[in-house]
């Protein structure tokens, strides 16, 4: 399944020649930059590129204001308060990252972060202030030794940031393509980025499959939380950016480090899809984690108790639940009183009450759920990937900031800081000559409508999974690669995922019955071939992308035979710095096998475009 080796440098990406099965583009437009995603990272990059005079197109999978950023409850972390310094923020981030942070990337984040937040305020974002003061009110969250979390609307920080950026983008008059799923990267004969293909889902100026031709593409597509059955991520978080990058020949890293938020509202063992998040800020304000007997089990387990880094809290919740033979623990904030719940956490209060729970009078049942991908498409400090002209920022990227476990509220800051750096890099590049879009669907300036890098490169159409297979992938991952992992569970998951991929190569496509992990394949190959192949469409493309990222995650988790950060191996419970204080660099081969290289140290080597 995977090749192995070590290396310290990377030659330019050759591409895989693989593309999703999709109709040929029926329309095309030209730009200097296409930004895919409308969260804090994507919209910041778009605004800065447009301000530098680059024709910028924003592509977003839903509506412009539906990016993942708006779901962020806790806030944005930066050394803004008296007595706090970037060095202290750096120290907390390095501890949370469990030895795998790129210190240069973290230092960039924490030193440029405060000014980036002030520029965000200049864009129009309004943060909560201390009573009787114009100073930003700062709170604490897990892993932070100081109050450095700026929030808005109590627990609606992401919504306010999204509002401000969306308003700024609309005011600037940027071209926007909404309800559009990005499909594949376009490259020219030299292997440089030349735009993307995308499918507009029946609304807006365009319809169906088309192309945006541009010499710079910024991936800001968010996460891949939908690869698990229970997640805090919206339904659109299906790993599309990571899957596209892999098909284009880019490197991905650290996908085994999926952060499971420790306090997600527990809705029962059969609950699937997006689950309500109970922000870490609730613990930051003094709520206690307790078991059914009311015992605070985090006391004595870590110096910060309930405010320990998220991986530690998630593990302790799971340990206590296993000890007691139950499915969840409780978060007790009854001592806050009604007024604090209503003013500080109105969104969370409403979510709980909508499910028949009242945190004012009863503890909240909580359990870990997939929340944030610390890894993604590998970049340098300017957001450049291993494919020339392709950039990545936000959750889809692996900048090296998060290491093995993201520090709470660093994600919004990372998206902000590295989006600005990408825009600066693009602005510093000589302005491209206008691309001619030509006839509908015609490539611009020699760009090809399939992800390949040379006239002789083969083009492989990737068989699609049936839409129903999405459930099978999610259940396989929840059972085998969730909070608790082992060689046995991961081997089972890998076998089941490989089965789904094999079935997709049969003419009729995979069975798509949504079997849980461990279920045997049903029917003969001939019988499966008799079934109708999945039609190209959003559901099939998303299921295919989920399978792609799931295979990478499991392959990396199998290889990492240790427990580090949010990667917890029951069969290897200790951290092993001698063998595993290093990263995996994973690429997709033309035959859809994965090749995995291990870095020599915890430092990332330069990207080919650095």
PDB file of C-alpha atoms in Angstrom, residues 93-95 97-104 106 254 256-257 400 403-404 559-565 567 574-584 598-605:
ATOM      1  CA  UNK A  93       1.971  26.296  21.494  1.00  0.00           C
ATOM      2  CA  UNK A  94       5.135  24.185  21.518  1.00  0.00           C
ATOM      3  CA  UNK A  95       3.992  22.283  24.601  1.00  0.00           C
ATOM      4  CA  UNK A  97       2.285  20.410  19.785  1.00  0.00           C
ATOM      5  CA  UNK A  98       4.107  17.601  21.630  1.00  0.00           C
ATOM      6  CA  UNK A  99       7.496  18.007  19.983  1.00  0.00           C
ATOM      7  CA  UNK A 100       6.372  18.218  16.352  1.00  0.00           C
ATOM      8  CA  UNK A 101       5.768  21.935  15.873  1.00  0.00           C
ATOM      9  CA  UNK A 102       7.955  23.760  13.385  1.00  0.00           C
ATOM     10  CA  UNK A 103       9.332  26.423  15.736  1.00  0.00           C
ATOM     11  CA  UNK A 104       9.935  28.899  12.915  1.00  0.00           C
ATOM     12  CA  UNK A 106       5.091  29.047  15.414  1.00  0.00           C
ATOM     13  CA  UNK A 254       0.517  14.950   9.806  1.00  0.00           C
ATOM     14  CA  UNK A 256      -2.804  11.167  11.696  1.00  0.00           C
ATOM     15  CA  UNK A 257      -3.112  14.070  14.146  1.00  0.00           C
ATOM     16  CA  UNK A 400       3.965  23.119  11.022  1.00  0.00           C
ATOM     17  CA  UNK A 403       2.497  19.823  15.437  1.00  0.00           C
ATOM     18  CA  UNK A 404       0.810  16.813  17.012  1.00  0.00           C
ATOM     19  CA  UNK A 559       3.109   3.818  10.738  1.00  0.00           C
ATOM     20  CA  UNK A 560       3.282   6.035  13.839  1.00  0.00           C
ATOM     21  CA  UNK A 561       3.800   3.354  16.485  1.00  0.00           C
ATOM     22  CA  UNK A 562       3.646   5.658  19.496  1.00  0.00           C
ATOM     23  CA  UNK A 563       1.256   7.911  21.369  1.00  0.00           C
ATOM     24  CA  UNK A 564       1.873  11.604  20.706  1.00  0.00           C
ATOM     25  CA  UNK A 565      -0.459  14.579  20.937  1.00  0.00           C
ATOM     26  CA  UNK A 567      -2.643  10.389  18.110  1.00  0.00           C
ATOM     27  CA  UNK A 574       4.304   6.025  25.278  1.00  0.00           C
ATOM     28  CA  UNK A 575       5.832   8.874  23.313  1.00  0.00           C
ATOM     29  CA  UNK A 576       8.999   7.825  21.461  1.00  0.00           C
ATOM     30  CA  UNK A 577      11.105  10.846  20.528  1.00  0.00           C
ATOM     31  CA  UNK A 578      14.039   8.745  19.330  1.00  0.00           C
ATOM     32  CA  UNK A 579      12.057   6.950  16.631  1.00  0.00           C
ATOM     33  CA  UNK A 580       9.086   9.193  15.918  1.00  0.00           C
ATOM     34  CA  UNK A 581       9.917  12.855  16.555  1.00  0.00           C
ATOM     35  CA  UNK A 582       9.603  13.378  12.842  1.00  0.00           C
ATOM     36  CA  UNK A 583       6.949  13.834  10.167  1.00  0.00           C
ATOM     37  CA  UNK A 584       5.557  11.721   7.364  1.00  0.00           C
ATOM     38  CA  UNK A 598       9.868  10.087   6.837  1.00  0.00           C
ATOM     39  CA  UNK A 599      11.744  13.285   7.611  1.00  0.00           C
ATOM     40  CA  UNK A 600      15.120  12.989   9.280  1.00  0.00           C
ATOM     41  CA  UNK A 601      14.127  15.303  12.142  1.00  0.00           C
ATOM     42  CA  UNK A 602      11.115  17.210  13.446  1.00  0.00           C
ATOM     43  CA  UNK A 603      11.942  20.039  11.033  1.00  0.00           C
ATOM     44  CA  UNK A 604      10.192  20.053   7.680  1.00  0.00           C
ATOM     45  CA  UNK A 605      12.471  20.187   4.632  1.00  0.00           C
TER      46      UNK A 605
END
